[in-house]
Structures are given as structure tokens and as C-alpha cells.
Amino acid sequence: DPEMADVIADVKSHYEESLKTVLGHTDVALTSQNPETNLRAVRKAETNLGDFLADAYKNLLNADIGFVNGGGIRSSIDAGTITFQDALEVYPFGNMLCMVEITGQQIKDALEMGASLFPEESGGFIQVSGLTYTIDSSVRSTVQKDSKGNFAGVTGEYRVKDIFVGEEPLDLNKTYTLASHNYWLKSGGDGMSMFLDCPVLRDEVMVDVDSITTYIKDYLGGVVGEEYSNPYGQGRITIK
């Protein structure tokens, strides 16, 4: 139908123009890959893109900690102009930023769940802000899961160690504020059942794509700079 074809072409033209909207600029490439192998890394190692995205969550919600799942990071961002299409390619799912109150023990459990499959990839691998941790790969994971793949506990030694929030060791009995998204914090995605009982302090504040825009504009002065220049990140995740 020629008339319908014209309508569709018109809609597409408007959409294509919006994808070209400039959100900011980056002086450095923000990668989800290992620069030596060009293979995807964000599901089993820290990258500068993971740091950047977790920082956006933490800062925009003024939380103690920011968590981003490696499986939710779907593309890299080349140095230069950042467009709306670039942001959508990184975050295609439309998750919403949320913040919860969480105990140190629940944070430790989440990190352990995220590291349970290492050195294999895991969509639940955690990119972090405001927190550092070590994965001891010599320790066999004893994470227990229920029949639906949800976290059910740890029966042995934890693989995650040396967890610090800022300059202070993680206090298992203390409560912290955690910024992430509704897929984890409200739906328990990737088996992260420890989040489901946490009080929600800020609910669905903005869509994840907008966190990229707002963080660049409001916190980085419109430019992603040298603080994110190392493709391996800022040393937040140590693997031994």
C-alpha cells in the first residue's frame, strides 16, 4: 500500500533524526571489551565503560554505591561525539534507575553471586562505583541457587574479599544506599534475590539511557575525560 508505505517512511525519518541527537563528547573510548583480544570483557572484568556507567548511577541518585550488571551493557562508545543512538546501543532495555537501602551482608552476597561463574562470563557480573573488591579465583564458588536460579546462600568460603566502601572496609551489619535499576532491585534479575526485600528509597527515577546524558552534562561538564582513559578501569575490581 503506497499510502501506508509513505506513513511508515515518515515515522522512520523522525526516529532516525532523534538517534542523531548529540548527548556529549568523550575524549576516550569507553569499552566493554578487552583491548588486547577485542573479546567481550564486561561480564567478567572491570572496564572503563563499566566504571563510567556505575558512576552515573551512584552520582545521579547520590548513593553510597552504584551497581551495573555486565549483561546489561551491550556496546562500547567510541571516542568523539556521543549520540542518542550510541547510548541506546549500550542500554537497549529501558531499565529504570532505583535506589534501595541494603545491608553490608546483602552487598557481599550480591558480589559473590556476580562472581560465582568466574572465569566464565556472567550477565550478573557487577561493575561498581563507590566500592572496590577482590575475586579470589582459587576459591571454588559455593553459591547455592534455588530451582529458579535465584541466590539461596553460600555454604563455604566467599570468593569475594577485601571489600571496601570508599576507604572503609564493608561493615556487614551496616546499611548503605545502593543505586542500580529495577531489573535487579525490584525484579531480582540474574538471580539477585537478596535485593527483593530491600526498602526502595527512590523508585524509577529515570530511564538508564538518560543516566548517560545527565551524568555527562551535570557531572562531567559535557566531556568524558582522562579519568576514564584506562580501558581496564580504575582498579575497582582485583582478580587473583
mmCIF file of C-alpha atoms in Angstrom:
data_model
loop_
_atom_site.group_PDB
_atom_site.id
_atom_site.type_symbol
_atom_site.label_atom_id
_atom_site.label_comp_id
_atom_site.label_asym_id
_atom_site.label_seq_id
_atom_site.Cartn_x
_atom_site.Cartn_y
_atom_site.Cartn_z
ATOM 1 C CA ASP A 1 0.000 0.000 0.000
ATOM 2 C CA PRO A 2 1.840 3.133 -1.206
ATOM 3 C CA GLU A 3 -0.003 5.414 1.229
ATOM 4 C CA MET A 4 0.921 3.272 4.246
ATOM 5 C CA ALA A 5 4.488 2.972 2.968
ATOM 6 C CA ASP A 6 4.737 6.776 2.964
ATOM 7 C CA VAL A 7 3.437 6.965 6.549
ATOM 8 C CA ILE A 8 5.996 4.403 7.709
ATOM 9 C CA ALA A 9 8.808 6.193 5.886
ATOM 10 C CA ASP A 10 7.813 9.474 7.557
ATOM 11 C CA VAL A 11 7.828 7.899 11.034
ATOM 12 C CA LYS A 12 11.202 6.320 10.361
ATOM 13 C CA SER A 13 12.662 9.629 9.228
ATOM 14 C CA HIS A 14 11.659 11.320 12.506
ATOM 15 C CA TYR A 15 13.083 8.450 14.559
ATOM 16 C CA GLU A 16 16.341 8.418 12.628
ATOM 17 C CA GLU A 17 16.810 12.133 13.276
ATOM 18 C CA SER A 18 16.322 11.686 17.028
ATOM 19 C CA LEU A 19 19.009 8.995 17.062
ATOM 20 C CA LYS A 20 21.493 11.580 15.811
ATOM 21 C CA THR A 21 20.894 13.863 18.828
ATOM 22 C CA VAL A 22 24.248 14.722 20.416
ATOM 23 C CA LEU A 23 24.419 13.923 24.144
ATOM 24 C CA GLY A 24 28.007 14.896 24.819
ATOM 25 C CA HIS A 25 31.598 14.147 23.954
ATOM 26 C CA THR A 26 34.184 11.670 25.140
ATOM 27 C CA ASP A 27 37.907 12.191 24.766
ATOM 28 C CA VAL A 28 38.484 8.475 25.371
ATOM 29 C CA ALA A 29 36.976 5.262 24.058
ATOM 30 C CA LEU A 30 34.673 3.665 26.623
ATOM 31 C CA THR A 31 34.878 -0.056 26.086
ATOM 32 C CA SER A 32 33.003 -3.204 27.010
ATOM 33 C CA GLN A 33 35.807 -5.311 25.516
ATOM 34 C CA ASN A 34 39.291 -6.469 26.342
ATOM 35 C CA PRO A 35 41.502 -4.168 24.241
ATOM 36 C CA GLU A 36 44.093 -6.917 23.700
ATOM 37 C CA THR A 37 41.695 -9.560 22.381
ATOM 38 C CA ASN A 38 38.706 -7.437 21.288
ATOM 39 C CA LEU A 39 36.539 -10.015 23.040
ATOM 40 C CA ARG A 40 33.703 -9.003 25.372
ATOM 41 C CA ALA A 41 35.091 -8.410 28.862
ATOM 42 C CA VAL A 42 32.385 -6.576 30.775
ATOM 43 C CA ARG A 43 30.795 -9.828 32.035
ATOM 44 C CA LYS A 44 33.919 -10.988 33.840
ATOM 45 C CA ALA A 45 36.233 -7.993 34.346
ATOM 46 C CA GLU A 46 36.242 -4.291 35.084
ATOM 47 C CA THR A 47 36.264 -1.901 32.123
ATOM 48 C CA ASN A 48 36.234 1.875 31.887
ATOM 49 C CA LEU A 49 32.711 1.794 30.447
ATOM 50 C CA GLY A 50 31.564 -0.252 33.438
ATOM 51 C CA ASP A 51 33.134 2.318 35.771
ATOM 52 C CA PHE A 52 31.512 5.195 33.894
ATOM 53 C CA LEU A 53 28.025 3.669 33.921
ATOM 54 C CA ALA A 54 28.199 2.696 37.601
ATOM 55 C CA ASP A 55 29.437 6.201 38.462
ATOM 56 C CA ALA A 56 26.437 7.659 36.667
ATOM 57 C CA TYR A 57 24.037 5.587 38.773
ATOM 58 C CA LYS A 58 25.804 6.392 42.045
ATOM 59 C CA ASN A 59 26.159 10.116 41.453
ATOM 60 C CA LEU A 60 22.756 10.785 39.948
ATOM 61 C CA LEU A 61 20.976 9.152 42.895
ATOM 62 C CA ASN A 62 23.509 10.380 45.483
ATOM 63 C CA ALA A 63 24.005 6.809 46.719
ATOM 64 C CA ASP A 64 26.868 5.241 48.623
ATOM 65 C CA ILE A 65 27.347 2.590 45.946
ATOM 66 C CA GLY A 66 26.427 2.048 42.300
ATOM 67 C CA PHE A 67 25.977 -1.380 40.686
ATOM 68 C CA VAL A 68 25.578 -2.168 36.970
ATOM 69 C CA ASN A 69 25.189 -5.694 35.609
ATOM 70 C CA GLY A 70 27.697 -6.633 32.932
ATOM 71 C CA GLY A 71 24.955 -8.380 30.969
ATOM 72 C CA GLY A 72 23.072 -5.117 30.598
ATOM 73 C CA ILE A 73 25.986 -3.369 28.855
ATOM 74 C CA ARG A 74 25.554 -4.189 25.185
ATOM 75 C CA SER A 75 28.009 -1.994 23.294
ATOM 76 C CA SER A 76 31.040 0.281 23.580
ATOM 77 C CA ILE A 77 31.265 4.033 22.945
ATOM 78 C CA ASP A 78 33.960 5.306 20.587
ATOM 79 C CA ALA A 79 35.934 8.453 21.341
ATOM 80 C CA GLY A 80 34.284 11.558 19.908
ATOM 81 C CA THR A 81 30.683 12.713 19.812
ATOM 82 C CA ILE A 82 28.187 10.626 21.786
ATOM 83 C CA THR A 83 24.752 10.393 20.181
ATOM 84 C CA PHE A 84 21.433 9.080 21.415
ATOM 85 C CA GLN A 85 21.962 6.036 19.201
ATOM 86 C CA ASP A 86 25.283 5.319 20.945
ATOM 87 C CA ALA A 87 23.519 5.409 24.319
ATOM 88 C CA LEU A 88 20.703 3.153 23.127
ATOM 89 C CA GLU A 89 23.189 0.622 21.820
ATOM 90 C CA VAL A 90 24.770 0.472 25.288
ATOM 91 C CA TYR A 91 21.411 0.334 27.110
ATOM 92 C CA PRO A 92 18.701 -1.133 24.829
ATOM 93 C CA PHE A 93 16.381 -2.475 27.536
ATOM 94 C CA GLY A 94 14.862 0.640 29.086
ATOM 95 C CA ASN A 95 15.666 -0.218 32.708
ATOM 96 C CA MET A 96 14.817 2.428 35.307
ATOM 97 C CA LEU A 97 17.181 3.800 37.959
ATOM 98 C CA CYS A 98 16.216 2.979 41.543
ATOM 99 C CA MET A 99 17.872 3.234 44.953
ATOM 100 C CA VAL A 100 17.468 0.905 47.925
ATOM 101 C CA GLU A 101 18.700 0.614 51.483
ATOM 102 C CA ILE A 102 20.812 -2.508 51.824
ATOM 103 C CA THR A 103 22.974 -4.218 54.436
ATOM 104 C CA GLY A 104 26.658 -4.936 54.055
ATOM 105 C CA GLN A 105 25.907 -8.667 54.135
ATOM 106 C CA GLN A 106 23.479 -8.326 51.228
ATOM 107 C CA ILE A 107 26.101 -6.385 49.275
ATOM 108 C CA LYS A 108 28.635 -9.146 49.919
ATOM 109 C CA ASP A 109 26.123 -11.781 48.823
ATOM 110 C CA ALA A 110 25.410 -9.871 45.607
ATOM 111 C CA LEU A 111 29.109 -9.583 44.777
ATOM 112 C CA GLU A 112 29.547 -13.297 45.488
ATOM 113 C CA MET A 113 26.645 -14.160 43.205
ATOM 114 C CA GLY A 114 28.106 -11.929 40.495
ATOM 115 C CA ALA A 115 31.491 -13.655 40.769
ATOM 116 C CA SER A 116 30.142 -17.194 41.090
ATOM 117 C CA LEU A 117 30.793 -18.230 37.482
ATOM 118 C CA PHE A 118 34.197 -16.549 37.097
ATOM 119 C CA PRO A 119 36.317 -17.083 34.969
ATOM 120 C CA GLU A 120 33.309 -17.808 32.770
ATOM 121 C CA GLU A 121 31.121 -14.913 31.697
ATOM 122 C CA SER A 122 28.086 -13.957 33.758
ATOM 123 C CA GLY A 123 25.383 -11.438 32.950
ATOM 124 C CA GLY A 124 25.228 -10.813 36.693
ATOM 125 C CA PHE A 125 28.890 -9.797 36.966
ATOM 126 C CA ILE A 126 28.937 -6.479 38.837
ATOM 127 C CA GLN A 127 30.558 -3.263 37.646
ATOM 128 C CA VAL A 128 30.835 -0.969 40.661
ATOM 129 C CA SER A 129 31.113 2.624 41.867
ATOM 130 C CA GLY A 130 31.973 3.721 45.399
ATOM 131 C CA LEU A 131 33.205 0.222 46.190
ATOM 132 C CA THR A 132 36.232 -1.971 45.494
ATOM 133 C CA TYR A 133 36.577 -5.734 45.828
ATOM 134 C CA THR A 134 38.783 -8.705 45.013
ATOM 135 C CA ILE A 135 37.773 -12.009 43.427
ATOM 136 C CA ASP A 136 39.946 -14.874 44.652
ATOM 137 C CA SER A 137 39.695 -17.290 41.733
ATOM 138 C CA SER A 138 41.459 -20.014 43.734
ATOM 139 C CA VAL A 139 38.355 -20.326 45.916
ATOM 140 C CA ARG A 140 35.673 -22.546 44.423
ATOM 141 C CA SER A 141 32.239 -20.943 44.349
ATOM 142 C CA THR A 142 29.767 -22.450 46.830
ATOM 143 C CA VAL A 143 26.872 -20.177 45.919
ATOM 144 C CA GLN A 144 23.607 -22.079 46.278
ATOM 145 C CA LYS A 145 20.668 -21.379 43.969
ATOM 146 C CA ASP A 146 17.056 -22.435 44.115
ATOM 147 C CA SER A 147 15.205 -24.215 41.323
ATOM 148 C CA LYS A 148 14.680 -20.901 39.524
ATOM 149 C CA GLY A 149 18.347 -19.897 39.650
ATOM 150 C CA ASN A 150 17.897 -17.387 42.475
ATOM 151 C CA PHE A 151 20.573 -16.833 45.127
ATOM 152 C CA ALA A 152 19.877 -19.032 48.170
ATOM 153 C CA GLY A 153 23.091 -18.697 50.190
ATOM 154 C CA VAL A 154 26.784 -19.560 50.375
ATOM 155 C CA THR A 155 27.858 -22.782 52.052
ATOM 156 C CA GLY A 156 31.619 -22.278 52.085
ATOM 157 C CA GLU A 157 34.294 -19.608 51.830
ATOM 158 C CA TYR A 158 33.423 -16.453 49.918
ATOM 159 C CA ARG A 159 35.402 -15.789 46.739
ATOM 160 C CA VAL A 160 34.934 -12.026 47.135
ATOM 161 C CA LYS A 161 37.324 -10.437 49.614
ATOM 162 C CA ASP A 162 38.797 -7.070 50.611
ATOM 163 C CA ILE A 163 35.512 -5.240 50.042
ATOM 164 C CA PHE A 164 35.790 -1.516 50.731
ATOM 165 C CA VAL A 165 33.158 1.193 50.537
ATOM 166 C CA GLY A 166 35.201 4.289 49.905
ATOM 167 C CA GLU A 167 38.181 3.980 52.245
ATOM 168 C CA GLU A 168 36.364 1.865 54.847
ATOM 169 C CA PRO A 169 36.026 -1.939 54.964
ATOM 170 C CA LEU A 170 32.500 -3.142 54.255
ATOM 171 C CA ASP A 171 30.553 -3.455 57.526
ATOM 172 C CA LEU A 172 28.252 -6.459 57.189
ATOM 173 C CA ASN A 173 25.863 -5.080 59.808
ATOM 174 C CA LYS A 174 25.708 -1.524 58.483
ATOM 175 C CA THR A 175 23.147 -0.245 55.997
ATOM 176 C CA TYR A 176 24.151 1.522 52.789
ATOM 177 C CA THR A 177 22.325 3.141 49.898
ATOM 178 C CA LEU A 178 22.666 1.328 46.585
ATOM 179 C CA ALA A 179 21.810 2.727 43.149
ATOM 180 C CA SER A 180 21.049 0.276 40.367
ATOM 181 C CA HIS A 181 17.978 -0.458 38.251
ATOM 182 C CA ASN A 182 14.551 -2.017 38.566
ATOM 183 C CA TYR A 183 15.628 -5.250 36.821
ATOM 184 C CA TRP A 184 17.845 -6.086 39.784
ATOM 185 C CA LEU A 185 16.439 -4.123 42.701
ATOM 186 C CA LYS A 186 12.722 -4.785 42.121
ATOM 187 C CA SER A 187 12.648 -7.912 39.933
ATOM 188 C CA GLY A 188 15.675 -9.820 41.250
ATOM 189 C CA GLY A 189 17.069 -10.282 37.746
ATOM 190 C CA ASP A 190 20.124 -12.541 37.244
ATOM 191 C CA GLY A 191 19.072 -14.404 40.404
ATOM 192 C CA MET A 192 19.787 -11.410 42.665
ATOM 193 C CA SER A 193 17.096 -12.329 45.182
ATOM 194 C CA MET A 194 18.929 -10.564 48.039
ATOM 195 C CA PHE A 195 17.680 -7.230 46.675
ATOM 196 C CA LEU A 196 13.969 -8.050 46.785
ATOM 197 C CA ASP A 197 13.358 -7.280 50.471
ATOM 198 C CA CYS A 198 15.372 -4.050 50.486
ATOM 199 C CA PRO A 199 13.409 -0.844 51.161
ATOM 200 C CA VAL A 200 13.106 1.193 47.959
ATOM 201 C CA LEU A 201 14.151 4.772 48.710
ATOM 202 C CA ARG A 202 13.887 6.194 45.188
ATOM 203 C CA ASP A 203 11.758 4.439 42.607
ATOM 204 C CA GLU A 204 12.225 4.537 38.820
ATOM 205 C CA VAL A 205 13.846 7.974 38.749
ATOM 206 C CA MET A 206 14.861 7.921 35.078
ATOM 207 C CA VAL A 207 15.462 5.507 32.235
ATOM 208 C CA ASP A 208 19.012 4.151 32.047
ATOM 209 C CA VAL A 209 19.760 5.840 28.704
ATOM 210 C CA ASP A 210 19.068 9.224 30.279
ATOM 211 C CA SER A 211 21.589 8.488 33.027
ATOM 212 C CA ILE A 212 24.350 8.639 30.418
ATOM 213 C CA THR A 213 23.147 12.011 29.159
ATOM 214 C CA THR A 214 22.567 13.546 32.572
ATOM 215 C CA TYR A 215 25.835 12.339 34.071
ATOM 216 C CA ILE A 216 27.881 13.778 31.207
ATOM 217 C CA LYS A 217 26.004 17.057 31.299
ATOM 218 C CA ASP A 218 25.633 17.645 35.043
ATOM 219 C CA TYR A 219 28.754 15.990 36.475
ATOM 220 C CA LEU A 220 31.382 15.910 33.718
ATOM 221 C CA GLY A 221 30.800 19.297 32.100
ATOM 222 C CA GLY A 222 29.757 17.730 28.812
ATOM 223 C CA VAL A 223 33.013 15.817 28.284
ATOM 224 C CA VAL A 224 34.173 12.368 29.412
ATOM 225 C CA GLY A 225 37.841 12.915 30.166
ATOM 226 C CA GLU A 226 41.099 11.331 31.231
ATOM 227 C CA GLU A 227 39.752 9.887 34.475
ATOM 228 C CA TYR A 228 38.238 7.156 32.298
ATOM 229 C CA SER A 229 41.196 6.745 29.935
ATOM 230 C CA ASN A 230 42.317 3.291 31.121
ATOM 231 C CA PRO A 231 40.228 0.674 29.258
ATOM 232 C CA TYR A 232 40.767 -1.724 32.167
ATOM 233 C CA GLY A 233 39.139 0.722 34.562
ATOM 234 C CA GLN A 234 40.290 2.433 37.728
ATOM 235 C CA GLY A 235 41.289 -0.623 39.751
ATOM 236 C CA ARG A 236 37.952 -1.218 41.449
ATOM 237 C CA ILE A 237 37.900 -4.969 40.786
ATOM 238 C CA THR A 238 41.017 -7.028 41.504
ATOM 239 C CA ILE A 239 41.234 -10.622 40.282
ATOM 240 C CA LYS A 240 43.779 -13.029 41.676
#
